[in-house]
Amino acid sequence: MDPQVLVLAPVGLPALAAAGYAAFGWRRATAWLGAAAAAGLLAAAIALAVRTTGDTAGVAAAGGLLRADALSAFMLIVIGAVALAAMLASPSYLAAELAARRTGPRATRRYGVLTQAFIAAMALAVLAANLGVLWVAVEATTILTAFLVGFRRTREATEAAWKYVVICSVGIALALLGLVLAHYAALHANVPEDGALDWAVLARHAADLDPGVMRIAVALLVLGFGTKAGLAPMHAWLPDAHSQAPAPVSALMSGVLLSVAFYAILRVKVIADGALGVGFTRTLLVVVALASLAVAAALLLAQRDYKRLLAYSSIEHMGIVALGAAVGTRLAMAAVLLHVLGHGLGKSALFLSSGYIHQAVGSSRVAAVRGLARRAPLVAGAFALGLLALLGMPPFSLFASEVGIVRAAFDGGLGWAVAVALALMLVIVAAVLGRARQMLLGPPAGEGDQAAVRLPAGAAVPIVAGLAVCAVLGVAAGPLVTLLESAAELTGAVR
């Protein structure tokens, strides 16, 4: 297949699916259209990974506005895998919403259009060769997902949607100011105007960029894109948005969107390291990483809502990813990318499971879901395994990635930061296990606690498959090893 077609397919396929839902609505004949588009995206991502592994130049398309390399291809695999799981679970999830009269045909049509446009925007972000196009794509995800966060149109959902829009808009405005300053620095370094926002061109001319301007630009870009990645101190939107969105949307937001925003930081980091040296971004990332872990630990201790618990867990994992990126060695960056994939698989399984628990019980309170292991072994098993994966227990891939980050950090002189991070992670493990014990093994609280919780086959398959893949990757990464090494090299990793 023509390489340029492969670059366009990850954006084009979900865009076509969105057009299909707009034209025909969400019905039995179109319900699986999103899953088909996600499968096509994943297939194109794998083909691009084979094509770009070991090739630092990558494949360009759309007049040079899009470019795929090993890092882009890896991120597309993450997007495709999580999108496929979310779209496979969506028909049964929406069927239950329709049966309970919590939504209607117009809302499901809108769901189909917005979810596919959301996936297309994320694919565009990781394929953008231009930082301006990347910024536009990330901003588009905010607009699209705001309507999905408020899908149920309850007071809580509407409030969460507005909070999400306001905070992320502030963050993305900071990122825009950072781009303006980076563009200014590029033009005054005699970078050709048509390449002044091309991240590859900026990386090649990084040594010529004005250090004073770039310090401000990089700080704004890390803070701006870090807002969308759920990093402290601009994390406050995340628990509300993730807990109020439909379960498949929460899976996409937590499992992919946060990582796509952090991908933008990785591209900026390459430029920043060349212009300012590795110390500046290392300091920034260590600060936001430890702050994110501290926030997650403090808030998880008092958490009584299981959907918000999962959201705060996302803040923790983005903190771990930021810490690995701060180390910056090849081992650390390969571990960061493996962590991104493992987190996407595990978190999507957890949010999908929690969605069916919430539909059955009618509450997201931990106290309403006690004794789950006795009443719904399959759902309880999936939920328990997902939590073990996210807590970094073997054999899941997050155990391997966290070990890799810890080892790289000690070798790279950041042992003190890892020691603080590990202490905070122990607090998080204790908090999450305490809530999990109440949900899975606690005695029934009353009548509402006896509600039947069933996991439809359409949702069980992606949940079980995602957890299985996460476990396999923790034992042997197989063909992903070469891709991870190639992608890590493109992040400017040092030995």
Tab-separated table of C-alpha atoms in Angstrom:
chain	number	residue	atom	x	y	z
A	1	MET	CA	0.000	0.000	0.000
A	2	ASP	CA	1.119	3.556	-0.744
A	3	PRO	CA	2.818	4.897	2.449
A	4	GLN	CA	0.978	8.216	2.089
A	5	VAL	CA	-2.359	6.365	2.164
A	6	LEU	CA	-1.243	4.707	5.406
A	7	VAL	CA	-0.534	8.139	6.906
A	8	LEU	CA	-3.938	9.498	5.887
A	9	ALA	CA	-5.938	6.395	6.895
A	10	PRO	CA	-5.794	6.887	10.716
A	11	VAL	CA	-7.448	10.287	10.326
A	12	GLY	CA	-9.642	9.478	7.333
A	13	LEU	CA	-11.264	6.264	8.592
A	14	PRO	CA	-12.788	7.671	11.810
A	15	ALA	CA	-13.717	10.850	9.913
A	16	LEU	CA	-15.666	8.725	7.417
A	17	ALA	CA	-17.307	6.845	10.297
A	18	ALA	CA	-18.326	10.191	11.832
A	19	ALA	CA	-19.903	11.173	8.502
A	20	GLY	CA	-21.730	7.823	8.439
A	21	TYR	CA	-23.204	8.404	11.883
A	22	ALA	CA	-24.172	11.958	10.928
A	23	ALA	CA	-26.014	10.680	7.868
A	24	PHE	CA	-27.620	7.501	9.193
A	25	GLY	CA	-27.637	7.877	12.971
A	26	TRP	CA	-26.889	5.227	15.603
A	27	ARG	CA	-28.879	2.106	14.837
A	28	ARG	CA	-28.339	-1.628	14.588
A	29	ALA	CA	-26.901	-1.363	11.052
A	30	THR	CA	-24.382	1.344	11.986
A	31	ALA	CA	-23.600	0.474	15.621
A	32	TRP	CA	-20.387	-1.357	14.682
A	33	LEU	CA	-19.177	1.290	12.232
A	34	GLY	CA	-16.985	2.875	14.887
A	35	ALA	CA	-15.397	-0.466	15.778
A	36	ALA	CA	-14.662	-1.132	12.083
A	37	ALA	CA	-13.012	2.302	11.743
A	38	ALA	CA	-10.944	1.696	14.895
A	39	ALA	CA	-9.827	-1.708	13.591
A	40	GLY	CA	-8.767	-0.060	10.333
A	41	LEU	CA	-6.881	2.620	12.261
A	42	LEU	CA	-5.062	-0.040	14.285
A	43	ALA	CA	-4.167	-1.996	11.128
A	44	ALA	CA	-2.807	1.157	9.459
A	45	ALA	CA	-0.828	1.963	12.623
A	46	ILE	CA	0.782	-1.482	12.637
A	47	ALA	CA	1.646	-1.151	8.939
A	48	LEU	CA	3.178	2.275	9.593
A	49	ALA	CA	5.161	0.843	12.500
A	50	VAL	CA	6.647	-1.803	10.210
A	51	ARG	CA	7.377	0.848	7.570
A	52	THR	CA	8.968	3.444	9.887
A	53	THR	CA	10.884	1.352	12.429
A	54	GLY	CA	14.536	2.221	12.015
A	55	ASP	CA	13.725	5.049	9.590
A	56	THR	CA	14.314	8.423	11.254
A	57	ALA	CA	13.023	10.369	8.221
A	58	GLY	CA	9.534	8.871	8.395
A	59	VAL	CA	6.765	9.172	5.803
A	60	ALA	CA	5.220	12.534	4.865
A	61	ALA	CA	1.776	13.259	3.430
A	62	ALA	CA	-0.669	16.133	2.843
A	63	GLY	CA	1.990	18.448	1.492
A	64	GLY	CA	4.290	17.878	4.464
A	65	LEU	CA	1.686	18.784	7.110
A	66	LEU	CA	1.536	15.154	8.254
A	67	ARG	CA	4.515	12.954	9.028
A	68	ALA	CA	4.665	9.461	10.484
A	69	ASP	CA	7.739	8.084	12.202
A	70	ALA	CA	8.245	5.300	14.734
A	71	LEU	CA	7.012	7.468	17.630
A	72	SER	CA	3.885	8.523	15.727
A	73	ALA	CA	3.222	4.926	14.704
A	74	PHE	CA	3.536	3.726	18.294
A	75	MET	CA	1.099	6.356	19.514
A	76	LEU	CA	-1.309	5.390	16.725
A	77	ILE	CA	-1.164	1.789	17.958
A	78	VAL	CA	-2.153	3.008	21.437
A	79	ILE	CA	-4.995	5.092	19.972
A	80	GLY	CA	-6.198	2.227	17.772
A	81	ALA	CA	-6.098	-0.381	20.550
A	82	VAL	CA	-8.019	1.706	23.084
A	83	ALA	CA	-10.441	3.049	20.453
A	84	LEU	CA	-11.212	-0.491	19.311
A	85	ALA	CA	-12.002	-1.559	22.891
A	86	ALA	CA	-14.176	1.507	23.501
A	87	MET	CA	-16.081	1.149	20.229
A	88	LEU	CA	-16.681	-2.576	20.727
A	89	ALA	CA	-18.212	-1.811	24.124
A	90	SER	CA	-20.260	1.177	22.945
A	91	PRO	CA	-23.256	-0.669	21.366
A	92	SER	CA	-24.126	-2.582	24.543
A	93	TYR	CA	-23.436	0.463	26.727
A	94	LEU	CA	-25.733	2.701	24.679
A	95	ALA	CA	-28.359	-0.048	24.455
A	96	ALA	CA	-28.538	-0.074	28.260
A	97	GLU	CA	-28.758	3.734	28.325
A	98	LEU	CA	-31.603	3.655	25.795
A	99	ALA	CA	-33.424	0.917	27.716
A	100	ALA	CA	-33.207	2.977	30.909
A	101	ARG	CA	-34.409	6.070	28.978
A	102	ARG	CA	-31.364	8.054	30.010
A	103	THR	CA	-30.712	8.964	26.371
A	104	GLY	CA	-32.442	8.969	22.988
A	105	PRO	CA	-31.794	8.534	19.242
A	106	ARG	CA	-30.586	12.105	18.714
A	107	ALA	CA	-28.094	11.801	21.551
A	108	THR	CA	-26.755	8.464	20.287
A	109	ARG	CA	-26.297	9.941	16.807
A	110	ARG	CA	-24.336	12.757	18.399
A	111	TYR	CA	-22.316	10.216	20.395
A	112	GLY	CA	-21.328	8.382	17.209
A	113	VAL	CA	-20.282	11.556	15.397
A	114	LEU	CA	-18.356	13.035	18.324
A	115	THR	CA	-16.491	9.887	19.347
A	116	GLN	CA	-15.262	9.285	15.798
A	117	ALA	CA	-14.291	12.933	15.330
A	118	PHE	CA	-12.478	12.724	18.687
A	119	ILE	CA	-10.480	9.688	17.552
A	120	ALA	CA	-9.670	11.392	14.232
A	121	ALA	CA	-8.440	14.505	16.091
A	122	MET	CA	-6.127	12.428	18.303
A	123	ALA	CA	-4.724	10.639	15.255
A	124	LEU	CA	-4.162	14.021	13.596
A	125	ALA	CA	-2.297	15.273	16.667
A	126	VAL	CA	0.272	12.473	16.633
A	127	LEU	CA	0.710	12.673	12.851
A	128	ALA	CA	1.101	16.472	12.695
A	129	ALA	CA	4.499	17.548	11.401
A	130	ASN	CA	3.766	21.126	12.439
A	131	LEU	CA	3.389	22.211	16.068
A	132	GLY	CA	0.600	24.549	15.014
A	133	VAL	CA	-1.400	21.705	13.499
A	134	LEU	CA	-0.705	19.638	16.626
A	135	TRP	CA	-2.059	22.490	18.778
A	136	VAL	CA	-5.203	22.758	16.633
A	137	ALA	CA	-5.794	18.996	16.907
A	138	VAL	CA	-5.378	19.014	20.706
A	139	GLU	CA	-7.745	22.004	20.967
A	140	ALA	CA	-10.261	20.150	18.764
A	141	THR	CA	-10.275	17.254	21.233
A	142	THR	CA	-11.334	19.693	23.966
A	143	ILE	CA	-14.284	20.984	21.951
A	144	LEU	CA	-15.422	17.502	20.901
A	145	THR	CA	-15.100	15.811	24.280
A	146	ALA	CA	-16.805	18.662	26.148
A	147	PHE	CA	-20.110	17.592	24.587
A	148	LEU	CA	-19.364	13.953	25.425
A	149	VAL	CA	-18.588	14.757	29.071
A	150	GLY	CA	-22.036	16.368	29.321
A	151	PHE	CA	-23.691	13.492	27.455
A	152	ARG	CA	-26.202	12.678	30.220
A	153	ARG	CA	-27.155	16.346	30.646
A	154	THR	CA	-27.394	16.075	34.420
A	155	ARG	CA	-26.348	18.974	36.604
A	156	GLU	CA	-23.131	17.189	37.562
A	157	ALA	CA	-22.284	16.314	33.939
A	158	THR	CA	-22.921	19.870	32.739
A	159	GLU	CA	-20.807	21.322	35.542
A	160	ALA	CA	-17.984	18.885	34.743
A	161	ALA	CA	-18.138	19.799	31.045
A	162	TRP	CA	-17.863	23.528	31.758
A	163	LYS	CA	-15.040	22.988	34.245
A	164	TYR	CA	-13.242	20.886	31.638
A	165	VAL	CA	-13.659	23.541	28.946
A	166	VAL	CA	-12.565	26.454	31.134
A	167	ILE	CA	-9.445	24.839	32.622
A	168	CYS	CA	-8.294	23.173	29.400
A	169	SER	CA	-8.920	26.378	27.443
A	170	VAL	CA	-6.645	28.252	29.826
A	171	GLY	CA	-4.022	25.541	29.405
A	172	ILE	CA	-4.265	25.452	25.635
A	173	ALA	CA	-4.073	29.279	25.550
A	174	LEU	CA	-0.791	29.066	27.453
A	175	ALA	CA	0.442	26.524	24.912
A	176	LEU	CA	-0.553	28.877	22.084
A	177	LEU	CA	1.474	31.685	23.658
A	178	GLY	CA	4.389	29.270	23.921
A	179	LEU	CA	4.065	28.468	20.211
A	180	VAL	CA	4.049	32.181	19.342
A	181	LEU	CA	7.289	32.670	21.279
A	182	ALA	CA	8.875	29.568	19.708
A	183	HIS	CA	7.897	30.885	16.264
A	184	TYR	CA	9.442	34.258	17.142
A	185	ALA	CA	12.674	32.574	18.237
A	186	ALA	CA	12.760	30.496	15.043
A	187	LEU	CA	12.326	33.486	12.743
A	188	HIS	CA	15.117	35.373	14.548
A	189	ALA	CA	17.367	32.335	14.147
A	190	ASN	CA	16.917	32.500	10.363
A	191	VAL	CA	14.785	29.364	10.239
A	192	PRO	CA	12.773	29.362	6.976
A	193	GLU	CA	9.308	30.779	7.646
A	194	ASP	CA	7.533	27.750	6.175
A	195	GLY	CA	9.374	25.528	8.669
A	196	ALA	CA	9.290	27.785	11.714
A	197	LEU	CA	6.783	25.513	13.489
A	198	ASP	CA	7.859	22.199	11.949
A	199	TRP	CA	9.115	20.267	14.970
A	200	ALA	CA	11.786	18.421	12.928
A	201	VAL	CA	13.135	21.692	11.483
A	202	LEU	CA	13.099	23.341	14.910
A	203	ALA	CA	14.979	20.375	16.374
A	204	ARG	CA	17.700	20.725	13.725
A	205	HIS	CA	18.053	24.476	14.403
A	206	ALA	CA	17.564	24.239	18.176
A	207	ALA	CA	21.098	25.387	19.005
A	208	ASP	CA	20.445	28.672	17.163
A	209	LEU	CA	17.251	29.556	19.050
A	210	ASP	CA	17.390	32.351	21.618
A	211	PRO	CA	17.712	30.682	25.067
A	212	GLY	CA	15.861	33.432	26.947
A	213	VAL	CA	12.827	33.285	24.688
A	214	MET	CA	12.862	29.500	24.564
A	215	ARG	CA	12.868	29.155	28.359
A	216	ILE	CA	9.592	31.039	28.530
A	217	ALA	CA	8.195	29.227	25.480
A	218	VAL	CA	9.053	25.763	26.791
A	219	ALA	CA	7.665	26.502	30.269
A	220	LEU	CA	4.383	27.672	28.704
A	221	LEU	CA	4.215	24.678	26.368
A	222	VAL	CA	4.868	22.155	29.151
A	223	LEU	CA	2.294	23.827	31.395
A	224	GLY	CA	-0.219	24.185	28.544
A	225	PHE	CA	-0.030	20.677	27.145
A	226	GLY	CA	0.476	19.367	30.682
A	227	THR	CA	-2.966	20.736	31.532
A	228	LYS	CA	-4.487	18.456	28.911
A	229	ALA	CA	-2.274	15.585	30.087
A	230	GLY	CA	-3.753	15.873	33.588
A	231	LEU	CA	-0.515	16.938	35.257
A	232	ALA	CA	-0.489	19.112	38.385
A	233	PRO	CA	-1.092	21.947	38.997
A	234	MET	CA	-3.695	22.166	36.172
A	235	HIS	CA	-5.268	18.767	36.845
A	236	ALA	CA	-8.540	19.815	38.498
A	237	TRP	CA	-10.725	19.166	35.426
A	238	LEU	CA	-9.768	15.503	35.145
A	239	PRO	CA	-11.668	13.728	37.976
A	240	ASP	CA	-14.937	15.511	37.187
A	241	ALA	CA	-14.748	14.989	33.417
A	242	HIS	CA	-13.662	11.359	33.561
A	243	SER	CA	-16.240	10.430	36.166
A	244	GLN	CA	-19.173	12.041	34.315
A	245	ALA	CA	-18.445	10.982	30.725
A	246	PRO	CA	-19.936	7.744	29.318
A	247	ALA	CA	-17.696	4.786	30.170
A	248	PRO	CA	-16.301	4.265	26.627
A	249	VAL	CA	-15.513	7.987	26.412
A	250	SER	CA	-13.779	7.874	29.810
A	251	ALA	CA	-11.712	4.959	28.470
A	252	LEU	CA	-10.677	7.069	25.477
A	253	MET	CA	-9.948	10.173	27.528
A	254	SER	CA	-7.944	8.453	30.247
A	255	GLY	CA	-6.390	5.710	28.131
A	256	VAL	CA	-5.413	7.843	25.116
A	257	LEU	CA	-6.115	11.577	25.322
A	258	LEU	CA	-3.784	12.170	28.260
A	259	SER	CA	-0.990	10.321	26.463
A	260	VAL	CA	-1.568	12.240	23.226
A	261	ALA	CA	-1.168	15.510	25.154
A	262	PHE	CA	2.034	14.184	26.710
A	263	TYR	CA	3.228	13.179	23.230
A	264	ALA	CA	3.159	16.916	22.417
A	265	ILE	CA	5.437	17.533	25.413
A	266	LEU	CA	7.858	14.890	24.130
A	267	ARG	CA	8.104	16.655	20.766
A	268	VAL	CA	8.706	19.980	22.529
A	269	LYS	CA	11.297	18.361	24.793
A	270	VAL	CA	13.478	17.395	21.818
A	271	ILE	CA	13.591	21.039	20.730
A	272	ALA	CA	14.075	22.327	24.282
A	273	ASP	CA	16.978	19.967	25.015
A	274	GLY	CA	18.779	21.166	21.894
A	275	ALA	CA	18.192	24.832	22.687
A	276	LEU	CA	18.616	24.860	26.477
A	277	GLY	CA	20.302	21.604	27.414
A	278	VAL	CA	18.607	18.709	29.161
A	279	GLY	CA	18.577	20.322	32.610
A	280	PHE	CA	15.750	22.810	32.014
A	281	THR	CA	13.030	20.404	30.896
A	282	ARG	CA	14.305	17.785	33.342
A	283	THR	CA	13.673	20.170	36.223
A	284	LEU	CA	10.227	21.132	34.935
A	285	LEU	CA	9.171	17.522	34.432
A	286	VAL	CA	10.481	16.354	37.821
A	287	VAL	CA	8.507	19.106	39.553
A	288	VAL	CA	5.217	18.363	37.767
A	289	ALA	CA	5.774	14.605	38.142
A	290	LEU	CA	6.223	14.700	41.915
A	291	ALA	CA	3.435	17.259	42.302
A	292	SER	CA	1.072	14.994	40.326
A	293	LEU	CA	1.970	11.953	42.427
A	294	ALA	CA	1.503	13.943	45.640
A	295	VAL	CA	-1.913	15.234	44.526
A	296	ALA	CA	-3.038	11.738	43.512
A	297	ALA	CA	-1.865	10.203	46.799
A	298	ALA	CA	-3.536	12.867	48.947
A	299	LEU	CA	-6.880	12.741	47.144
A	300	LEU	CA	-7.041	8.956	46.785
A	301	LEU	CA	-6.766	8.522	50.545
A	302	ALA	CA	-10.139	10.175	51.072
A	303	GLN	CA	-11.830	9.018	47.863
A	304	ARG	CA	-15.227	7.312	48.172
A	305	ASP	CA	-16.231	7.386	44.478
A	306	TYR	CA	-14.815	4.558	42.340
A	307	LYS	CA	-14.990	6.457	39.029
A	308	ARG	CA	-13.138	9.413	40.516
A	309	LEU	CA	-10.690	6.949	42.035
A	310	LEU	CA	-9.838	5.767	38.521
A	311	ALA	CA	-9.488	9.370	37.385
A	312	TYR	CA	-7.043	10.226	40.160
A	313	SER	CA	-5.121	7.095	39.234
A	314	SER	CA	-4.643	8.638	35.786
A	315	ILE	CA	-2.973	11.656	37.387
A	316	GLU	CA	-0.623	9.267	39.181
A	317	HIS	CA	0.336	7.460	35.971
A	318	MET	CA	0.918	10.648	34.031
A	319	GLY	CA	3.202	11.679	36.880
A	320	ILE	CA	5.149	8.432	36.439
A	321	VAL	CA	5.375	9.067	32.690
A	322	ALA	CA	6.637	12.625	33.324
A	323	LEU	CA	9.272	11.302	35.727
A	324	GLY	CA	10.493	8.810	33.127
A	325	ALA	CA	10.637	11.549	30.488
A	326	ALA	CA	12.669	13.692	32.907
A	327	VAL	CA	15.306	10.944	33.092
A	328	GLY	CA	15.496	10.990	29.309
A	329	THR	CA	17.717	7.963	28.656
A	330	ARG	CA	16.839	5.336	26.054
A	331	LEU	CA	15.829	2.840	28.725
A	332	ALA	CA	13.669	5.454	30.437
A	333	MET	CA	11.959	6.580	27.232
A	334	ALA	CA	11.293	3.006	26.069
A	335	ALA	CA	9.820	2.307	29.506
A	336	VAL	CA	7.709	5.492	29.293
A	337	LEU	CA	6.228	4.408	25.963
A	338	LEU	CA	5.548	0.886	27.254
A	339	HIS	CA	3.875	2.477	30.284
A	340	VAL	CA	1.671	4.583	28.010
A	341	LEU	CA	0.454	1.458	26.199
A	342	GLY	CA	-0.027	-0.558	29.389
A	343	HIS	CA	-1.910	2.275	31.054
A	344	GLY	CA	-4.173	2.641	28.017
A	345	LEU	CA	-5.055	-1.048	27.997
A	346	GLY	CA	-5.544	-1.353	31.759
A	347	LYS	CA	-7.423	1.903	32.255
A	348	SER	CA	-9.796	1.251	29.339
A	349	ALA	CA	-10.660	-2.145	30.844
A	350	LEU	CA	-11.315	-0.518	34.218
A	351	PHE	CA	-13.474	2.326	32.933
A	352	LEU	CA	-15.508	-0.024	30.754
A	353	SER	CA	-16.065	-2.350	33.712
A	354	SER	CA	-16.985	0.547	35.975
A	355	GLY	CA	-19.509	1.769	33.400
A	356	TYR	CA	-21.524	-1.449	33.616
A	357	ILE	CA	-21.262	-1.430	37.408
A	358	HIS	CA	-22.611	2.108	37.457
A	359	GLN	CA	-25.481	1.262	35.091
A	360	ALA	CA	-26.524	-1.680	37.261
A	361	VAL	CA	-26.130	-0.102	40.683
A	362	GLY	CA	-27.071	3.452	39.773
A	363	SER	CA	-24.309	4.952	41.889
A	364	SER	CA	-20.578	5.544	41.640
A	365	ARG	CA	-20.122	5.390	45.404
A	366	VAL	CA	-17.851	2.660	46.725
A	367	ALA	CA	-20.347	1.914	49.485
A	368	ALA	CA	-23.013	1.012	46.908
A	369	VAL	CA	-20.933	-1.728	45.259
A	370	ARG	CA	-19.886	-3.948	48.120
A	371	GLY	CA	-19.781	-7.719	47.729
A	372	LEU	CA	-19.234	-7.533	43.977
A	373	ALA	CA	-17.076	-10.653	43.811
A	374	ARG	CA	-19.966	-12.774	45.102
A	375	ARG	CA	-22.666	-11.206	42.928
A	376	ALA	CA	-20.795	-10.725	39.637
A	377	PRO	CA	-17.570	-12.762	39.465
A	378	LEU	CA	-16.742	-11.848	35.843
A	379	VAL	CA	-17.123	-8.106	36.367
A	380	ALA	CA	-15.351	-8.287	39.709
A	381	GLY	CA	-12.505	-10.317	38.222
A	382	ALA	CA	-12.016	-7.865	35.352
A	383	PHE	CA	-12.119	-4.918	37.738
A	384	ALA	CA	-9.703	-6.532	40.185
A	385	LEU	CA	-7.201	-7.493	37.463
A	386	GLY	CA	-7.389	-4.008	36.007
A	387	LEU	CA	-6.593	-2.491	39.394
A	388	LEU	CA	-3.677	-4.886	39.884
A	389	ALA	CA	-2.358	-3.885	36.460
A	390	LEU	CA	-2.560	-0.176	37.274
A	391	LEU	CA	-0.917	-0.711	40.649
A	392	GLY	CA	2.103	-2.116	38.807
A	393	MET	CA	1.750	-5.722	39.893
A	394	PRO	CA	3.418	-8.492	37.857
A	395	PRO	CA	2.963	-9.922	35.295
A	396	PHE	CA	1.362	-6.801	33.798
A	397	SER	CA	3.410	-4.496	31.582
A	398	LEU	CA	3.161	-1.562	33.992
A	399	PHE	CA	5.332	-3.523	36.431
A	400	ALA	CA	8.026	-3.873	33.763
A	401	SER	CA	7.751	-0.233	32.686
A	402	GLU	CA	7.907	1.079	36.250
A	403	VAL	CA	10.947	-1.075	36.992
A	404	GLY	CA	12.569	0.295	33.829
A	405	ILE	CA	11.864	3.905	34.850
A	406	VAL	CA	13.158	3.327	38.401
A	407	ARG	CA	16.337	1.646	37.153
A	408	ALA	CA	16.966	4.385	34.581
A	409	ALA	CA	16.365	7.115	37.157
A	410	PHE	CA	18.915	5.698	39.603
A	411	ASP	CA	21.433	5.344	36.772
A	412	GLY	CA	20.661	8.894	35.595
A	413	GLY	CA	21.177	10.618	38.932
A	414	LEU	CA	17.523	11.053	39.877
A	415	GLY	CA	17.458	8.466	42.627
A	416	TRP	CA	16.179	11.015	45.160
A	417	ALA	CA	13.165	11.790	42.942
A	418	VAL	CA	12.420	8.098	42.513
A	419	ALA	CA	12.612	7.554	46.275
A	420	VAL	CA	9.984	10.270	46.804
A	421	ALA	CA	7.876	8.869	43.968
A	422	LEU	CA	8.002	5.329	45.353
A	423	ALA	CA	6.910	6.525	48.782
A	424	LEU	CA	3.929	8.323	47.244
A	425	MET	CA	3.105	5.284	45.109
A	426	LEU	CA	2.999	3.101	48.237
A	427	VAL	CA	0.395	5.457	49.693
A	428	ILE	CA	-1.583	5.194	46.452
A	429	VAL	CA	-1.406	1.381	46.469
A	430	ALA	CA	-2.701	1.267	50.053
A	431	ALA	CA	-5.550	3.682	49.255
A	432	VAL	CA	-6.664	1.860	46.098
A	433	LEU	CA	-6.465	-1.599	47.654
A	434	GLY	CA	-8.547	-0.410	50.596
A	435	ARG	CA	-11.346	0.795	48.298
A	436	ALA	CA	-11.060	-2.325	46.135
A	437	ARG	CA	-11.472	-4.562	49.170
A	438	GLN	CA	-14.671	-2.739	50.131
A	439	MET	CA	-16.098	-3.039	46.618
A	440	LEU	CA	-15.139	-6.625	45.908
A	441	LEU	CA	-15.275	-8.318	49.300
A	442	GLY	CA	-17.284	-6.048	51.583
A	443	PRO	CA	-20.617	-7.251	52.998
A	444	PRO	CA	-23.798	-6.109	51.165
A	445	ALA	CA	-25.051	-2.782	52.491
A	446	GLY	CA	-28.693	-3.127	51.606
A	447	GLU	CA	-31.233	-3.613	48.902
A	448	GLY	CA	-29.507	-1.510	46.250
A	449	ASP	CA	-26.362	-3.524	46.804
A	450	GLN	CA	-28.127	-6.611	45.449
A	451	ALA	CA	-28.586	-5.246	41.905
A	452	ALA	CA	-27.457	-7.673	39.206
A	453	VAL	CA	-24.284	-6.618	37.385
A	454	ARG	CA	-23.803	-8.239	33.995
A	455	LEU	CA	-21.012	-7.800	31.494
A	456	PRO	CA	-22.321	-8.075	27.890
A	457	ALA	CA	-20.267	-10.183	25.488
A	458	GLY	CA	-19.541	-7.128	23.345
A	459	ALA	CA	-17.806	-5.516	26.316
A	460	ALA	CA	-16.312	-8.645	27.862
A	461	VAL	CA	-14.203	-9.405	24.791
A	462	PRO	CA	-12.275	-6.096	24.649
A	463	ILE	CA	-11.904	-5.964	28.443
A	464	VAL	CA	-10.473	-9.473	28.714
A	465	ALA	CA	-8.364	-9.042	25.567
A	466	GLY	CA	-6.922	-5.747	26.808
A	467	LEU	CA	-5.938	-7.217	30.162
A	468	ALA	CA	-4.473	-10.293	28.453
A	469	VAL	CA	-2.337	-8.174	26.109
A	470	CYS	CA	-1.209	-6.044	29.053
A	471	ALA	CA	-0.110	-9.210	30.872
A	472	VAL	CA	1.679	-10.646	27.832
A	473	LEU	CA	3.587	-7.400	27.268
A	474	GLY	CA	4.787	-7.596	30.854
A	475	VAL	CA	6.477	-10.910	30.123
A	476	ALA	CA	7.679	-10.442	26.541
A	477	ALA	CA	7.255	-7.326	24.416
A	478	GLY	CA	8.125	-9.304	21.266
A	479	PRO	CA	8.084	-7.262	18.040
A	480	LEU	CA	7.359	-4.105	20.054
A	481	VAL	CA	10.941	-4.046	21.364
A	482	THR	CA	12.400	-2.775	18.089
A	483	LEU	CA	9.588	-0.246	17.686
A	484	LEU	CA	10.054	0.983	21.276
A	485	GLU	CA	13.792	1.425	20.705
A	486	SER	CA	13.237	3.357	17.467
A	487	ALA	CA	10.534	5.527	19.043
A	488	ALA	CA	12.674	6.204	22.122
A	489	GLU	CA	15.525	7.377	19.906
A	490	LEU	CA	13.229	9.952	18.286
A	491	THR	CA	12.496	11.526	21.678
A	492	GLY	CA	16.123	12.682	21.844
A	493	ALA	CA	16.967	9.991	24.391
A	494	VAL	CA	20.564	9.771	25.518
A	495	ARG	CA	22.379	6.598	26.432
